[in-house]
Amino acid sequence: MADPSWTARVITLLPEIYPGALGHSLIGRALADGLWQLETLGLRDFATDRHRTVDDTPAGGGAGMVLRPDIAARALDAAESGLPRERWPVIALSPRGRRFDQAMARRLAEGAGVTLLCGRFEGIDERILDARAVEEVSIGDYVLTGGDLAAMVLIEASVRLIGRVLGNPDSLCEESFSHGLLEHPQYTRPTAWEGLAIPEVLLSGHHGRIAAWRREQAERLTKERRPDLWRAYAGAPADEDPEGAAELSDAHTIAATGENKKDDDR
Ligand code: ADE
């Protein structure tokens, strides 16, 4: 039997919002083609009372509600993959989690799947995190009203790295070519638009000069916009730091690759 496809198992209060954006474009097509699977478990289905309550007030007082550990445990146990956490991590989306990045997406894509616990509360009872080895992950330093959009971001970033999901694997190569730099600017036809021309070197057909121009531009942009990335890049010898600067870079270069645009145009 063929390997079962990579699976995102999402525990959520809002199962009806899935697949949402994940049902479109390349990721949606890959879902329809069975290259990955999406399963949702409705948190309220694990409640035990008539009102299907899943939360309660915070111990010690304070604003908001906290997801109950007994309900979360029932959901997590139902979602258990039976695989070691290295192959199938269990993640709670939370602004106080470890920051999600391209290296994490790559690791997830290399595994068999992921279980994602999405809260929509002040928080999740701390005991469940330890008791079920749940890792908290954040998609950035801002607060969303719940974990679902964060879960979708994490899923999309991971699924696109699964073999055969991207129609053109060259775009993944391009990604790693960036070597810790934001990507250079991109242009396409028309060559003159509103009086603005495409930089001449790009029309020269001279591959060496084009590559040098792109590298220069990538360095300029990275210095200007992301001094943190620039420091990591400049401090790391080009051929020596695939796990450091390059991984760091991928998390950030991806936004600048223009690759998604190409995906959608296909
Ligand atoms: N839930 C609320 N805010 C979040 C964030 N920034 N990342 C992940 N999950 C969240």
XYZ file of C-alpha atoms and ligand atoms in Angstrom:
276
model
C 0.000 0.000 0.000
C 1.201 3.527 -0.748
C 2.229 5.697 2.197
C -0.755 7.526 3.638
C -0.552 11.176 2.642
C 0.637 13.923 4.956
C -2.198 14.849 7.293
C -3.164 18.011 9.134
C -5.534 17.129 11.977
C -7.102 20.259 13.405
C -8.940 20.487 16.726
C -11.062 23.589 16.556
C -14.194 25.339 17.720
C -14.817 26.337 14.114
C -14.571 23.182 11.969
C -16.902 24.799 9.451
C -14.297 27.357 8.357
C -12.040 24.620 6.891
C -10.610 24.121 4.338
C -11.245 27.822 3.597
C -8.220 29.239 1.822
C -6.578 25.805 1.957
C -9.158 24.528 -0.519
C -7.911 26.856 -3.267
C -5.036 27.205 -5.700
C -2.167 24.711 -5.657
C -2.718 23.643 -2.058
C -6.417 23.041 -2.704
C -5.677 21.074 -5.845
C -3.159 18.962 -3.953
C -5.819 18.337 -1.304
C -8.315 17.257 -3.959
C -5.638 15.028 -5.515
C -4.965 13.300 -2.185
C -1.376 14.585 -1.839
C -2.293 15.690 1.676
C -5.296 15.332 3.949
C -7.162 17.676 6.217
C -9.180 16.380 9.148
C -11.081 18.533 11.611
C -12.336 17.622 15.052
C -14.897 19.958 16.609
C -13.876 20.771 20.181
C -17.493 21.006 21.324
C -18.023 17.378 20.318
C -15.803 16.496 23.285
C -17.815 18.450 25.847
C -19.839 16.457 28.310
C -22.636 18.828 29.272
C -25.836 19.832 27.534
C -24.438 23.243 26.643
C -21.310 21.733 25.129
C -19.095 23.886 27.326
C -15.364 23.721 26.631
C -14.014 26.647 28.689
C -14.168 28.154 32.151
C -12.982 31.241 34.020
C -9.263 31.575 34.822
C -8.131 30.296 38.209
C -6.966 33.280 40.249
C -9.253 35.642 38.367
C -8.773 37.774 35.310
C -10.363 38.415 31.967
C -11.534 35.901 29.417
C -11.986 32.170 29.462
C -9.561 29.260 29.509
C -9.878 26.005 27.552
C -10.523 23.183 30.018
C -7.826 20.494 30.200
C -10.278 17.594 30.421
C -12.045 18.618 27.212
C -8.767 19.346 25.397
C -7.431 15.953 26.555
C -10.438 14.101 25.174
C -9.975 15.829 21.816
C -6.211 15.274 21.757
C -6.610 11.614 22.672
C -9.123 11.150 19.873
C -6.670 12.836 17.499
C -3.661 10.757 18.603
C -1.714 9.509 15.607
C 0.156 6.746 17.411
C 3.372 8.054 15.852
C 6.321 9.537 17.759
C 6.186 13.299 18.165
C 9.171 13.723 15.810
C 7.065 12.271 12.992
C 3.774 13.827 14.041
C 4.056 16.779 16.406
C 1.151 18.058 18.441
C 1.005 21.827 18.411
C -1.177 24.418 20.130
C -1.337 27.732 18.286
C -0.650 30.538 20.714
C 0.972 33.974 20.599
C 3.332 32.884 23.375
C 4.637 29.905 21.428
C 7.934 29.397 19.667
C 8.010 31.449 16.474
C 7.012 29.527 13.359
C 9.523 29.741 10.523
C 10.535 28.059 7.299
C 12.787 25.577 9.083
C 9.827 24.422 11.165
C 7.648 24.159 8.042
C 10.327 22.024 6.445
C 10.555 19.732 9.456
C 6.779 19.351 9.560
C 6.633 18.559 5.839
C 9.254 15.847 6.333
C 7.085 14.127 8.946
C 3.829 12.221 8.553
C 1.500 14.955 9.745
C 0.623 17.346 12.529
C -2.146 17.794 15.067
C -3.087 21.400 15.721
C -5.047 22.563 18.742
C -6.728 25.910 18.090
C -8.065 27.851 21.042
C -10.250 30.941 20.910
C -9.803 31.983 24.485
C -7.571 33.743 26.917
C -5.531 30.565 26.907
C -5.325 26.826 27.323
C -5.013 25.211 30.754
C -1.263 24.787 31.230
C -1.590 21.228 32.515
C -2.664 19.865 29.154
C 0.496 21.151 27.473
C 2.746 19.069 29.727
C 0.442 16.096 30.131
C 0.091 15.549 26.369
C 3.470 16.932 25.204
C 1.884 19.774 23.286
C 4.280 22.377 21.860
C 3.059 25.964 21.608
C 3.765 27.729 18.314
C 3.157 31.346 17.323
C 3.034 32.733 13.799
C 4.207 36.178 14.881
C 4.239 38.840 17.554
C 0.637 39.927 17.363
C -2.537 38.566 18.867
C -5.274 36.945 16.802
C -8.690 36.142 18.226
C -7.998 32.452 17.845
C -5.612 29.865 16.512
C -7.424 28.924 13.310
C -5.854 31.421 10.938
C -2.471 30.640 12.461
C -3.143 26.922 11.893
C -3.963 27.610 8.260
C -0.737 29.569 7.818
C 1.277 26.737 9.332
C -0.500 24.146 7.178
C -0.062 26.101 3.950
C 3.629 26.756 4.591
C 4.211 23.055 5.328
C 2.062 21.488 2.621
C 3.728 23.443 -0.177
C 6.985 21.734 0.775
C 5.569 18.225 0.393
C 6.847 16.492 -2.722
C 4.683 16.963 -5.826
C 2.503 19.679 -4.279
C 4.231 22.516 -6.100
C 3.838 21.992 -9.813
C 7.265 23.452 -10.428
C 9.930 22.235 -7.990
C 12.257 24.905 -9.407
C 10.514 27.426 -7.219
C 11.797 25.556 -4.160
C 15.297 25.688 -5.596
C 14.938 29.396 -6.155
C 14.006 29.673 -2.529
C 17.217 28.077 -1.337
C 19.230 30.060 -3.870
C 18.453 33.138 -1.908
C 21.064 32.018 0.659
C 19.889 34.126 3.519
C 18.881 37.189 1.541
C 15.522 38.690 0.715
C 14.765 38.169 -2.917
C 15.690 40.674 -5.608
C 12.945 42.683 -7.366
C 11.047 40.972 -10.190
C 9.701 42.456 -13.417
C 7.632 41.243 -16.329
C 6.074 42.635 -19.502
C 5.212 45.273 -20.567
C 8.810 46.459 -20.684
C 7.694 50.082 -20.372
C 4.760 50.840 -18.104
C 3.614 54.291 -16.980
C 6.982 55.608 -18.058
C 8.816 53.074 -15.908
C 11.288 50.750 -17.602
C 12.535 47.322 -16.622
C 16.214 47.590 -15.573
C 18.184 47.148 -18.748
C 20.458 44.448 -17.446
C 17.461 42.101 -17.163
C 16.825 42.468 -20.890
C 20.479 41.974 -21.798
C 20.327 38.194 -21.951
C 23.682 38.185 -20.133
C 23.217 35.571 -17.415
C 26.320 36.475 -15.460
C 25.428 40.162 -15.267
C 21.830 39.392 -14.426
C 22.886 37.096 -11.584
C 25.288 39.738 -10.253
C 22.594 42.439 -10.417
C 20.090 40.229 -8.611
C 22.592 39.411 -5.878
C 23.410 43.098 -5.438
C 19.741 44.014 -5.191
C 19.058 41.169 -2.778
C 21.883 42.375 -0.546
C 20.693 45.981 -0.697
C 17.111 45.045 0.217
C 18.197 42.756 3.014
C 20.465 45.419 4.534
C 17.705 48.018 4.330
C 14.762 45.966 5.480
C 16.108 43.159 7.607
C 19.309 44.050 9.442
C 18.809 40.919 11.559
C 18.931 38.702 8.468
C 21.807 40.697 7.050
C 23.855 40.144 10.194
C 23.174 36.405 10.066
C 24.083 36.334 6.369
C 27.157 38.507 6.589
C 28.447 36.588 9.606
C 28.062 33.209 7.927
C 30.490 32.105 5.219
C 28.547 31.339 2.028
C 29.161 27.591 1.912
C 29.155 26.812 5.557
C 25.912 27.607 7.241
C 23.029 25.780 5.631
C 21.226 25.275 8.944
C 21.807 28.743 10.307
C 21.604 31.734 8.048
C 20.000 29.859 5.201
C 17.196 28.492 7.328
C 16.644 31.793 8.979
C 16.582 33.361 5.585
C 14.071 30.992 4.107
C 11.539 32.004 6.709
C 11.739 35.503 5.388
C 12.779 35.228 1.799
C 9.676 33.247 1.020
C 7.535 36.332 1.343
C 9.701 38.106 -1.162
C 10.219 35.387 -3.739
C 7.173 36.209 -5.822
C 6.806 32.470 -6.013
C 3.192 32.389 -4.851
C 2.237 34.710 -7.639
C 3.743 32.305 -10.118
C 1.899 29.432 -8.430
C -1.425 31.154 -8.787
C -0.852 32.073 -12.377
C -0.216 28.520 -13.334
N -3.458 32.754 18.495
C -3.623 34.066 18.715
N -2.598 34.771 18.259
C -1.726 33.886 17.703
C -0.468 33.994 17.078
N 0.139 35.159 16.899
N 0.117 32.865 16.644
C -0.468 31.675 16.829
N -1.654 31.509 17.419
C -2.282 32.602 17.847
